[in-house]
XYZ file of C-alpha atoms in Angstrom:
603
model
C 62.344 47.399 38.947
C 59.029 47.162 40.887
C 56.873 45.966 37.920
C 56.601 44.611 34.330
C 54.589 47.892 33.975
C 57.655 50.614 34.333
C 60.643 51.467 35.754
C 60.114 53.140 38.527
C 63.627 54.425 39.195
C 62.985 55.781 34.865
C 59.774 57.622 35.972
C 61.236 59.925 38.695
C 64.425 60.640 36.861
C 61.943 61.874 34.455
C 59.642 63.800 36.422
C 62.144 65.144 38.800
C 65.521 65.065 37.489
C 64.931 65.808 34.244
C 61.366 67.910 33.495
C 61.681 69.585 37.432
C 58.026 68.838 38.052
C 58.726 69.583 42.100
C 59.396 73.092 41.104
C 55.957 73.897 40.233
C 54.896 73.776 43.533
C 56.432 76.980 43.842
C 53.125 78.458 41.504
C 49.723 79.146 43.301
C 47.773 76.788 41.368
C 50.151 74.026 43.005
C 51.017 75.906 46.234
C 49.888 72.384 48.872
C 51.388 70.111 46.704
C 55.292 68.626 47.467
C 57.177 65.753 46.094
C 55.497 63.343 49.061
C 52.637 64.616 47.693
C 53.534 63.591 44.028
C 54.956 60.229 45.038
C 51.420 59.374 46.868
C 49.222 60.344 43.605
C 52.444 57.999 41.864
C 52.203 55.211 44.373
C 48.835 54.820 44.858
C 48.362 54.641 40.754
C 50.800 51.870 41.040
C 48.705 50.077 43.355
C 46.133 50.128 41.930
C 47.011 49.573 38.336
C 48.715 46.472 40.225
C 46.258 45.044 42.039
C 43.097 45.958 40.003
C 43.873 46.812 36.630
C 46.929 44.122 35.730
C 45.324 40.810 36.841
C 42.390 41.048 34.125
C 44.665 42.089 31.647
C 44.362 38.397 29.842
C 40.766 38.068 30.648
C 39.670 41.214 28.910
C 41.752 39.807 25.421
C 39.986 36.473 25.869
C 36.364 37.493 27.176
C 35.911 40.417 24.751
C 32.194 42.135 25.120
C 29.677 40.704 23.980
C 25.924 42.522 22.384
C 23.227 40.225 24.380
C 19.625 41.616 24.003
C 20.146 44.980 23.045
C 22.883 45.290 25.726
C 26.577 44.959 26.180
C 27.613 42.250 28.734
C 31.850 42.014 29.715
C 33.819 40.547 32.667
C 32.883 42.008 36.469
C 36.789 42.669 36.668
C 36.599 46.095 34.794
C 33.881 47.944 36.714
C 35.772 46.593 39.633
C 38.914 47.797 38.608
C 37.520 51.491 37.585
C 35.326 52.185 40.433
C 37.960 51.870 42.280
C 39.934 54.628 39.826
C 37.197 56.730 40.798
C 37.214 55.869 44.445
C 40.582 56.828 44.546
C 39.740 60.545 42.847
C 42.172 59.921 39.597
C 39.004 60.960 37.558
C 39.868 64.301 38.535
C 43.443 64.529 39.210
C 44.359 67.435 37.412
C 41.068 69.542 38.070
C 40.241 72.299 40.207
C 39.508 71.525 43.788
C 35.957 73.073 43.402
C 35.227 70.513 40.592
C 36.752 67.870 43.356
C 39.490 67.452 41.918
C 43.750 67.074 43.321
C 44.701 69.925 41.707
C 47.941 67.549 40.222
C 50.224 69.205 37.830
C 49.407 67.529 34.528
C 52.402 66.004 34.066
C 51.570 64.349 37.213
C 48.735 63.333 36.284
C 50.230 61.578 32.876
C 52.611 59.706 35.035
C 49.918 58.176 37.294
C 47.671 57.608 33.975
C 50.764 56.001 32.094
C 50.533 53.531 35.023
C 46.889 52.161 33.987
C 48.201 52.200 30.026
C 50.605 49.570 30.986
C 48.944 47.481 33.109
C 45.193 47.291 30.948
C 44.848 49.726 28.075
C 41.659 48.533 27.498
C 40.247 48.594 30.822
C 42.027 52.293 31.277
C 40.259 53.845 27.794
C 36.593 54.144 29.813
C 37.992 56.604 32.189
C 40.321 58.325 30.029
C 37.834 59.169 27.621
C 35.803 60.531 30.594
C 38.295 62.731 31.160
C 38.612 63.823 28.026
C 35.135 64.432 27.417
C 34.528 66.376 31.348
C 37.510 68.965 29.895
C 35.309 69.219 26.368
C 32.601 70.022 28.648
C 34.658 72.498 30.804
C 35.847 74.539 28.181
C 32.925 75.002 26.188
C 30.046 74.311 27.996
C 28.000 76.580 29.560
C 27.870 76.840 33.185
C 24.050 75.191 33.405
C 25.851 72.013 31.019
C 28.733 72.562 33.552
C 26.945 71.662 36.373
C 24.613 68.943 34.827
C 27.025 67.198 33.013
C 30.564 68.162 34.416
C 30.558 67.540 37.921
C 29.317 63.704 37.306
C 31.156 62.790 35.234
C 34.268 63.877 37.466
C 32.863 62.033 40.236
C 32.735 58.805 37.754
C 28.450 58.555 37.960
C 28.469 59.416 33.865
C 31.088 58.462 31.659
C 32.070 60.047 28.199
C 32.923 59.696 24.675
C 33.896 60.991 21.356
C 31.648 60.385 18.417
C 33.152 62.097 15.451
C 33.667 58.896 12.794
C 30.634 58.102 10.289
C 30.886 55.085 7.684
C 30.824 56.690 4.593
C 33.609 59.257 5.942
C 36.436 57.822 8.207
C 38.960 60.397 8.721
C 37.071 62.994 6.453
C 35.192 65.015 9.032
C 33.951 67.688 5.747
C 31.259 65.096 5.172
C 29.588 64.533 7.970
C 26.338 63.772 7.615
C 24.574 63.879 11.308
C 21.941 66.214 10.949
C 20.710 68.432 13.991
C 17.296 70.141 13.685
C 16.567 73.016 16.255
C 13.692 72.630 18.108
C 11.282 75.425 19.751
C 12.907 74.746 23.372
C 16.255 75.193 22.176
C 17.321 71.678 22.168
C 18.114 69.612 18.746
C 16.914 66.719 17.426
C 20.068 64.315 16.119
C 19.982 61.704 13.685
C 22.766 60.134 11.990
C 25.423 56.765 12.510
C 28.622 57.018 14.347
C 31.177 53.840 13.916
C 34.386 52.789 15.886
C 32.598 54.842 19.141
C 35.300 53.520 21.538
C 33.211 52.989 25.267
C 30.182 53.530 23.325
C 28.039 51.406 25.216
C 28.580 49.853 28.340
C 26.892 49.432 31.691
C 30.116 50.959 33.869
C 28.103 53.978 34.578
C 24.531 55.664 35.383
C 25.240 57.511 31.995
C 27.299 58.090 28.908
C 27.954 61.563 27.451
C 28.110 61.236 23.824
C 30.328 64.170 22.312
C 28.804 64.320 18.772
C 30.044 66.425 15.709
C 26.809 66.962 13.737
C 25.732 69.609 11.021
C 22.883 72.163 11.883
C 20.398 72.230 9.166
C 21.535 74.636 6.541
C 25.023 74.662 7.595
C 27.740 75.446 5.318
C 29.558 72.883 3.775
C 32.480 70.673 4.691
C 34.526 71.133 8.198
C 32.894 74.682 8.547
C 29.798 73.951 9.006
C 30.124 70.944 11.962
C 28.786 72.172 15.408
C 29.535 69.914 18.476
C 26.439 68.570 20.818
C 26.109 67.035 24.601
C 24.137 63.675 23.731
C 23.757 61.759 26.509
C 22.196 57.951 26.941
C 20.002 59.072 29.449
C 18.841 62.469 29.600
C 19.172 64.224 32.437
C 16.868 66.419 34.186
C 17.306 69.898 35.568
C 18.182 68.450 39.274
C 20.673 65.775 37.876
C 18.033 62.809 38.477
C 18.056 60.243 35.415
C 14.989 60.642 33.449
C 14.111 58.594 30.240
C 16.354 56.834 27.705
C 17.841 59.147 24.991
C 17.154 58.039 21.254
C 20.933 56.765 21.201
C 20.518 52.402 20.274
C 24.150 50.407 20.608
C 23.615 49.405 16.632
C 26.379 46.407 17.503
C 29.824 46.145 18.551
C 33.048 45.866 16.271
C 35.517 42.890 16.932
C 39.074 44.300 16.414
C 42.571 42.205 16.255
C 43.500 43.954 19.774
C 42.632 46.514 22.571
C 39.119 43.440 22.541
C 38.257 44.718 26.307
C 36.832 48.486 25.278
C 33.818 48.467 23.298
C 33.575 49.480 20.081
C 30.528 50.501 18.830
C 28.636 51.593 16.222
C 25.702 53.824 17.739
C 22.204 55.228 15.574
C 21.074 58.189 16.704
C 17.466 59.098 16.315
C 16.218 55.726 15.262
C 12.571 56.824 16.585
C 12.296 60.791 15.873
C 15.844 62.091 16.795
C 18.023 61.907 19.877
C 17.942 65.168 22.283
C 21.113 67.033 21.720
C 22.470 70.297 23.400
C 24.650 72.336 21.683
C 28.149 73.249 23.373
C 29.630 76.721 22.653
C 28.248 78.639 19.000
C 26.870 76.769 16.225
C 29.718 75.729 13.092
C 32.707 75.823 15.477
C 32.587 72.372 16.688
C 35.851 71.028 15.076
C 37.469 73.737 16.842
C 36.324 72.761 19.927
C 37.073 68.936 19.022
C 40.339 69.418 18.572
C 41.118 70.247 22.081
C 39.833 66.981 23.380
C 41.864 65.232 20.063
C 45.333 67.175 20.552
C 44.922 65.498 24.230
C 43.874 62.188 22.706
C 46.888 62.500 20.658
C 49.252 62.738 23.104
C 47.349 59.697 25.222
C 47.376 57.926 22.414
C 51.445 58.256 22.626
C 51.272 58.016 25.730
C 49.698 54.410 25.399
C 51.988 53.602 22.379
C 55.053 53.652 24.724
C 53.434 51.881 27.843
C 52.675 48.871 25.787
C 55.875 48.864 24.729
C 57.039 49.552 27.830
C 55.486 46.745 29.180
C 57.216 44.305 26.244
C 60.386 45.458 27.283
C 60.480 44.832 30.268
C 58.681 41.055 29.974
C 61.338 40.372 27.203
C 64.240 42.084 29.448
C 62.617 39.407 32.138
C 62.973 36.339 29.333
C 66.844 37.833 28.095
C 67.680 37.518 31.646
C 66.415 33.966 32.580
C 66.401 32.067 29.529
C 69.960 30.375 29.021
C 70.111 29.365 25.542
C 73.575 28.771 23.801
C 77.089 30.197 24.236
C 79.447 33.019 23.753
C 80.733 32.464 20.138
C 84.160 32.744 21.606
C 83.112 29.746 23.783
C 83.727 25.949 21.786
C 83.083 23.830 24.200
C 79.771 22.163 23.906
C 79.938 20.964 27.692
C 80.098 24.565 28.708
C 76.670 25.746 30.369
C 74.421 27.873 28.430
C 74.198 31.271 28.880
C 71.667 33.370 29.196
C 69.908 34.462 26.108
C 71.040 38.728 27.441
C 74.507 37.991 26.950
C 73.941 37.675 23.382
C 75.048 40.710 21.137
C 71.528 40.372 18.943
C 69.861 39.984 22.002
C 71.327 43.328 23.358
C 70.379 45.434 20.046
C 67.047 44.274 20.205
C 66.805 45.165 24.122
C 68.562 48.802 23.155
C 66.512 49.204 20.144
C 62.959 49.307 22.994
C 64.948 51.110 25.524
C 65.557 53.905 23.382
C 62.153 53.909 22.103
C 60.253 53.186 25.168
C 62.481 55.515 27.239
C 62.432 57.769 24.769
C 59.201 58.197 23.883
C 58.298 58.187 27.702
C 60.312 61.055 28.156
C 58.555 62.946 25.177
C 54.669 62.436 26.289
C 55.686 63.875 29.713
C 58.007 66.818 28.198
C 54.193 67.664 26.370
C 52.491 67.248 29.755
C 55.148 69.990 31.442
C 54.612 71.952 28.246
C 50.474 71.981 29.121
C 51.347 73.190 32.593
C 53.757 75.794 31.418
C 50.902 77.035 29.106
C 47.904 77.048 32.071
C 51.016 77.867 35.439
C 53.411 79.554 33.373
C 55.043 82.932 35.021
C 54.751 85.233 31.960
C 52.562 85.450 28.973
C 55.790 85.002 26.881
C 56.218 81.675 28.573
C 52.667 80.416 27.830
C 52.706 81.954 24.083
C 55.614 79.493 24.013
C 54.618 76.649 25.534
C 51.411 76.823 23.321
C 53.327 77.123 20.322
C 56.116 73.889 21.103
C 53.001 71.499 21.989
C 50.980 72.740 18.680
C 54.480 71.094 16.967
C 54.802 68.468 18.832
C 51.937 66.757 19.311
C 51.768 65.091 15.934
C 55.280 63.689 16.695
C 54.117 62.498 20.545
C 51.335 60.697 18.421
C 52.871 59.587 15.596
C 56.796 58.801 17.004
C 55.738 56.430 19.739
C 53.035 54.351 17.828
C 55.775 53.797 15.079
C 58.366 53.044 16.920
C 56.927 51.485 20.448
C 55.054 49.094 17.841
C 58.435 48.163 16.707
C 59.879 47.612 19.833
C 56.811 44.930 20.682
C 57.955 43.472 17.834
C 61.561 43.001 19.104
C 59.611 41.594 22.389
C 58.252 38.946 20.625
C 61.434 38.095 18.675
C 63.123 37.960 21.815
C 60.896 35.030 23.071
C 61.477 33.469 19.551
C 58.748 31.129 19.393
C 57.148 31.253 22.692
C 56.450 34.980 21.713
C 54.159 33.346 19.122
C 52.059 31.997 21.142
C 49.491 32.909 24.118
C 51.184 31.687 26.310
C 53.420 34.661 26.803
C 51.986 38.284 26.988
C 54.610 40.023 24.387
C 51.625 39.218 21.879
C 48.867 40.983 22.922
C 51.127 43.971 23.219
C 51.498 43.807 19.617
C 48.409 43.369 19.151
C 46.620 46.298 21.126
C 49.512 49.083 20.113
C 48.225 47.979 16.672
C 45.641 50.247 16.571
C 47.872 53.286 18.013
C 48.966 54.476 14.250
C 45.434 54.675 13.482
C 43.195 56.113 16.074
C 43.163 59.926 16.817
C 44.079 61.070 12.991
C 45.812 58.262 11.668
C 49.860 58.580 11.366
C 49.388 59.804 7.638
C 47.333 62.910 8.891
C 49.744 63.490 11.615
C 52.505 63.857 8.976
C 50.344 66.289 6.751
C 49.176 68.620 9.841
C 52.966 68.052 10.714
C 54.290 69.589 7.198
C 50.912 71.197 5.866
C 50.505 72.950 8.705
C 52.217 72.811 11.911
C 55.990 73.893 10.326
C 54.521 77.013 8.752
C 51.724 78.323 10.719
C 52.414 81.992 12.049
C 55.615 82.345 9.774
C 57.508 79.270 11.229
C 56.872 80.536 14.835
C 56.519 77.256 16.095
C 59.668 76.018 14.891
C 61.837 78.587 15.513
C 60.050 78.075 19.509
C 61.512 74.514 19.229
C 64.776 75.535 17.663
C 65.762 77.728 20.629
C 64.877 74.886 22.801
C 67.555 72.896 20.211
C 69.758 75.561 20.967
C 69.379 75.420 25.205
C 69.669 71.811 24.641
C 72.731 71.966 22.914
C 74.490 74.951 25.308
C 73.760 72.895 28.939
C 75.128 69.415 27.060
C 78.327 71.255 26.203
C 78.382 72.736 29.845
C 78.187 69.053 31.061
C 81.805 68.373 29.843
C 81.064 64.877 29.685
C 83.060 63.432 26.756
C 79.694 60.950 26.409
C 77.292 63.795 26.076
C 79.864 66.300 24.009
C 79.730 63.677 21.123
C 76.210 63.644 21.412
C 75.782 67.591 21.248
C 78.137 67.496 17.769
C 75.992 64.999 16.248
C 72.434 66.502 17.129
C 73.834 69.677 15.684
C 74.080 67.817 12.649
C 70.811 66.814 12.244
C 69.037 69.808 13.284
C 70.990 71.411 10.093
C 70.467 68.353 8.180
C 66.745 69.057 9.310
C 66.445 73.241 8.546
C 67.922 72.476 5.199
C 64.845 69.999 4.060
C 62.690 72.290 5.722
C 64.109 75.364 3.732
C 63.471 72.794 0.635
C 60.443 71.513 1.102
C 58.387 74.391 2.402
C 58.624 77.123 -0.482
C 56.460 74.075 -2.963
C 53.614 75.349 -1.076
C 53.666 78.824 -2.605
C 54.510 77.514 -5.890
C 51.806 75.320 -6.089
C 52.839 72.494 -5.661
C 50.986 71.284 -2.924
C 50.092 67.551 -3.762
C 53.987 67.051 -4.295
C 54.538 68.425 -1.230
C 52.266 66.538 1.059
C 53.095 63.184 -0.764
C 56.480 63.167 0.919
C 55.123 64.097 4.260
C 55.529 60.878 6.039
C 59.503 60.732 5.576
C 59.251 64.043 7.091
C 57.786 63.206 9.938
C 59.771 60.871 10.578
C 62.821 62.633 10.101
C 61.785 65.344 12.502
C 60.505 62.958 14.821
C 63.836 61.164 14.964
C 65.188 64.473 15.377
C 62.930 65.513 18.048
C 63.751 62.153 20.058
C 67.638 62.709 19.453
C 66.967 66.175 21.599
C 64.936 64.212 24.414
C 67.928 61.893 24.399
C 70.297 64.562 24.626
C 68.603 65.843 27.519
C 68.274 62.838 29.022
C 72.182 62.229 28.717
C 72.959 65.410 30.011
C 70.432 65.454 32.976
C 72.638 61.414 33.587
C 75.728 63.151 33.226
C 74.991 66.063 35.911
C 73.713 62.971 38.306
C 76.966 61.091 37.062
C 79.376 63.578 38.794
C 78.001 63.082 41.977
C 79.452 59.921 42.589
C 76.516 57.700 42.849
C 75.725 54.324 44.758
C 76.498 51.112 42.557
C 73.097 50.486 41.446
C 72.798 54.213 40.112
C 75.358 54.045 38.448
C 74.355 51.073 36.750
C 70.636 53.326 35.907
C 72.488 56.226 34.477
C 75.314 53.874 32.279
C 71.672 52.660 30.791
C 70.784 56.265 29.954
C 74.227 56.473 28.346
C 74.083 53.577 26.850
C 70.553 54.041 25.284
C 71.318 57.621 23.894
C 74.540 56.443 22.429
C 72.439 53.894 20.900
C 69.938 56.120 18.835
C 71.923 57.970 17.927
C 74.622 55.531 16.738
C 72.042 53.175 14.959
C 68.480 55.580 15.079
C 70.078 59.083 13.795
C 71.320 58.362 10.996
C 68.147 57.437 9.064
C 67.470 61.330 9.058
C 70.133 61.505 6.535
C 68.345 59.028 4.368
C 64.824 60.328 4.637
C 66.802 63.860 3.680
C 67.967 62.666 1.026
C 64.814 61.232 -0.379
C 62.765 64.467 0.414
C 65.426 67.080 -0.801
C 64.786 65.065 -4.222
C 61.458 66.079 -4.410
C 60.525 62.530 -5.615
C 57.009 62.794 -7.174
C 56.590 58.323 -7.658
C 54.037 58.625 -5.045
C 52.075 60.771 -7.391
C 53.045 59.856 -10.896
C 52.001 55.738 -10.431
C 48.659 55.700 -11.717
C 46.058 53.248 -10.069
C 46.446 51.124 -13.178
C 49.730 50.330 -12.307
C 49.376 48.609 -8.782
């Protein structure tokens, strides 16, 4: 264990024993790239979420920003730390080569990211929302915005962001007010108030590149009628110099409970006759676009869910291990020594309870990323169709699983410590404290479940699902192939709850066409957490069968020792996690309608 930010031993039996990222080398787009190659990108993400991104980590909780004279002031650590992010390329990882980019698989790229997530979310959001905002730009820009706006932001000179929220709507993106007016040189003029602008002001960069959902004058109504705009801080002229300050003023920053080091802003655009604004792509299909650079947020954001509680885990595996408190209850004898606090069978369900969500969930954010190179690398068409149509279903669940459950296993972190994980003094806390916000951000957990049921389960006559069944059913084939008595019993039981699963499916979905749509989206959030416990129990299973085929090779004492944690972890969830599927079935399948029938009255 080379950190308290991940195992590293975990990450490559992810990468390469169980997802087979060094067999996309074999494509063109990753032809010069080999496992050394991989391990360097790894390794040199380690370092520097080590050395630059870890030791501020405190700091950036204590010293939040502050809003001095019209500008934001925060600790020297976090340029420090992402400059040198930059330095080392990372902005562009995953891009083309003629963009200057590594051309890393993306899965790659997530595991070198998920470094930076553990060691200082808060530090890491500025360049991740960068990089979400430069692929916003790629895909929909033109090729004039492409080159203006693009190429520095992937060389780290501009930064990004994402300004969709307004006050009056929250999560409601229909009724957005922002206005854009054309103007006679084909720019727009914006005006309007954006809240909880994570990175929204900051002096990190020459430039921020405000991605702003705003409706064209005489636009149709609601979600239809939203068109997406380049705003930047400073404009920008046609040879890249800076030229004057946009009409974009940092209206004050919000002071949250965690995640204190990014700023959060709320920005006012077009406080002194409207903010220049370009418009990317054709006018009324900005939510379209938006959702590319969301569905990617999404998966960050579970991404981020499971490093922070990643990072608990291990700090409380660290205080289980060291802290010798009691004895055995088999053991009478006060005189005895105490023993440490890991020997204790409470102790152990709380440390198996975060290893199978942390591991878990770890496993599931990367099994997205290989599904994103399978749909941009992959051989056929049939293969992309597919891989488009298992991340469309499983993104709300590599949101929505990991910030449940990851938050609950920072709870178990700090439960661990007993009192000292109370306190300061001890870091357990602030992990709490900034996956807080992870069921929220990005289309809070609630949404996830209606897109989930709404949407996701149904859309092009259950294609999606029936993608993800056969995947079940490969799953299911290669465990029984094992012949591992361990991963057989595992097989029998996920069986179960994929049936258990297709029959509250088969329930639930035909209350759509009858009308009953209100009843059937009330209930959404015990179904998505049934299928997200079902989902995990299939990246367990693969997880014990990819430990099982490494098993029979007779491995070295300390591999062995890695592997009987896989075992022990699946057997686990699926002992203690699983069966809550049942439960949540049961509660669906009754087509409960309390939700709905208590009046406001009644609370």
């Amino acid at each position: 264990m080379d950190s308290k930010i991940i195992n590293r031993r975990d990450l490559d039996f992810m990468l390469y024993d169980m997802l087979d990222v060094e067999s996309l080398t074999a494509r063109p787009r990753f032809a010069d790239h080999s496992r050394d190659t991989f391990d360097a990108a790894i390794d040199l993400s380690m370092k520097i979420a080590t050395d630059h991104y870890l030791p501020h980590l405190r700091k950036n909780d204590t010293h939040e920003p502050r809003f001095e004279n019209g500008r934001v002031v925060m600790i020297p650590e976090v340029k420090a730390a992402v400059d040198q992010f930059i330095e080392a390329g990372l902005l562009a990882a995953a891009q083309e080569e003629e963009w200057g980019g590594m051309q890393l698989p993306t899965t790659v790229a997530h595991a070198c990211y998920a470094l930076f997530d553990g060691a200082n979310v808060a530090t890491a959001s500025y360049t991740f929302l960068t990089i979400g905002a430069s692929n916003l730009i790629k895909s929909f820009g033109s090729d004039a915005q492409r080159e203006r706006y693009l190429r520095p932001m992937l060389a780290g000179r501009f930064f990004g962001t994402m300004a969709l929220t307004e006050p009056q709507a929250g999560s409601g993106l229909a009724d957005v007010r922002t206005r854009a007016v054309p103007q006679d040189d084909g720019t727009y003029r914006i005006t309007g108030n954006k809240i909880f602008i994570s990175a929204g002001d900051h002096e990190l960069s020459e430039n921020i590149i405000h991605m702003v959902l705003a409706r064209i004058e005489g636009a149709p109504a609601g979600v239809k009628g939203i068109s997406l705009f380049i705003v930047p801080k400073v404009l920008v002229n046609e040879d890249g110099s800076l030229g004057a300050r946009n009409d974009v003023a940092l209206g004050g920053l919000i002071h949250k409970m965690g995640w204190r080091g990014t700023t959060s802003t709320m920005l006012n655009f077009g406080e002194n006759g409207g903010a220049v604004g370009y418009l990317v792509g054709e006018p009324h299909k900005g939510l379209s676009y938006m959702f590319q650079m969301m569905n990617e947020a999404r998966i960050g954001v579970g991404r981020c869910a499971v490093m922070l509680g990643y990072a608990g885990y291990l700090h409380s595996l660290d205080y289980a291990r060291n802290r010798p408190q009691g004895r055995l209850p088999t053991d009478k004898d006060p005189a005895s020594p105490q023993v440490p606090i890991v020997n204790h069978a409470d102790v152990k369900r709380m440390l198996l309870a975060q290893k199978a969500a942390v591991e878990g969930g770890l496993a599931l954010t990367l099994t997205c990323a290989r599904l994103v190179d399978e749909q941009e690398t992959g051989e056929t068409d049939a293969a992309r169709a597919e891989a488009q149509l298992l991340l469309d279903i499983l993104t709300p669940i590599a949101k929505a699983w990991p910030s449940d459950y990851c938050l609950e296993a920072n709870v178990h972190a700090i439960q661990i410590h007993g009192g000292y994980g109370f306190t300061r003094e001890y870091q357990v806390e602030q992990y709490y404290r900034d996956n807080r916000l992870n069921p929220i951000h990005e289309g809070t957990n609630g949404i996830q479940a209606i897109d989930l049921l709404g949407r996701k389960v149904t859309m092009m006559n259950g294609a999606a699902l029936q993608a993800l069944g056969k995947r079940y059913a490969q799953a299911i084939a290669e465990a029984r192939a094992s012949g591992d008595d361990r991963v057989l019993w595992l097989a029998d039981r996920f069986e179960e709850a994929v049936a258990r699963l297709r029959k509250t499916t088969e329930t639930l979905v035909p209350m759509g066409a009858e009308g009953k749509v209100e009843l059937l989206l009330a209930n959404a959030t015990a179904y998505l957490h049934q299928f997200g416990h079902t989902v995990l129990a299939w990246i367990w299973l693969r997880q014990a069968t990819t430990a099982a085929r490494l098993a029979a090779a007779a491995p070295h004492d300390a591999e062995q020792a890695f592997l009987d944690g896989k075992f022990a972890a699946a057997r686990y969830f699926y002992v203690w996690e699983l069966p809550k599927t049942a439960v949540w079935a049961g509660i669906l399948e009754s087509k409960d309608d309390t939700l709905l029938a208590t009046a406001d009255a009644s609370f």
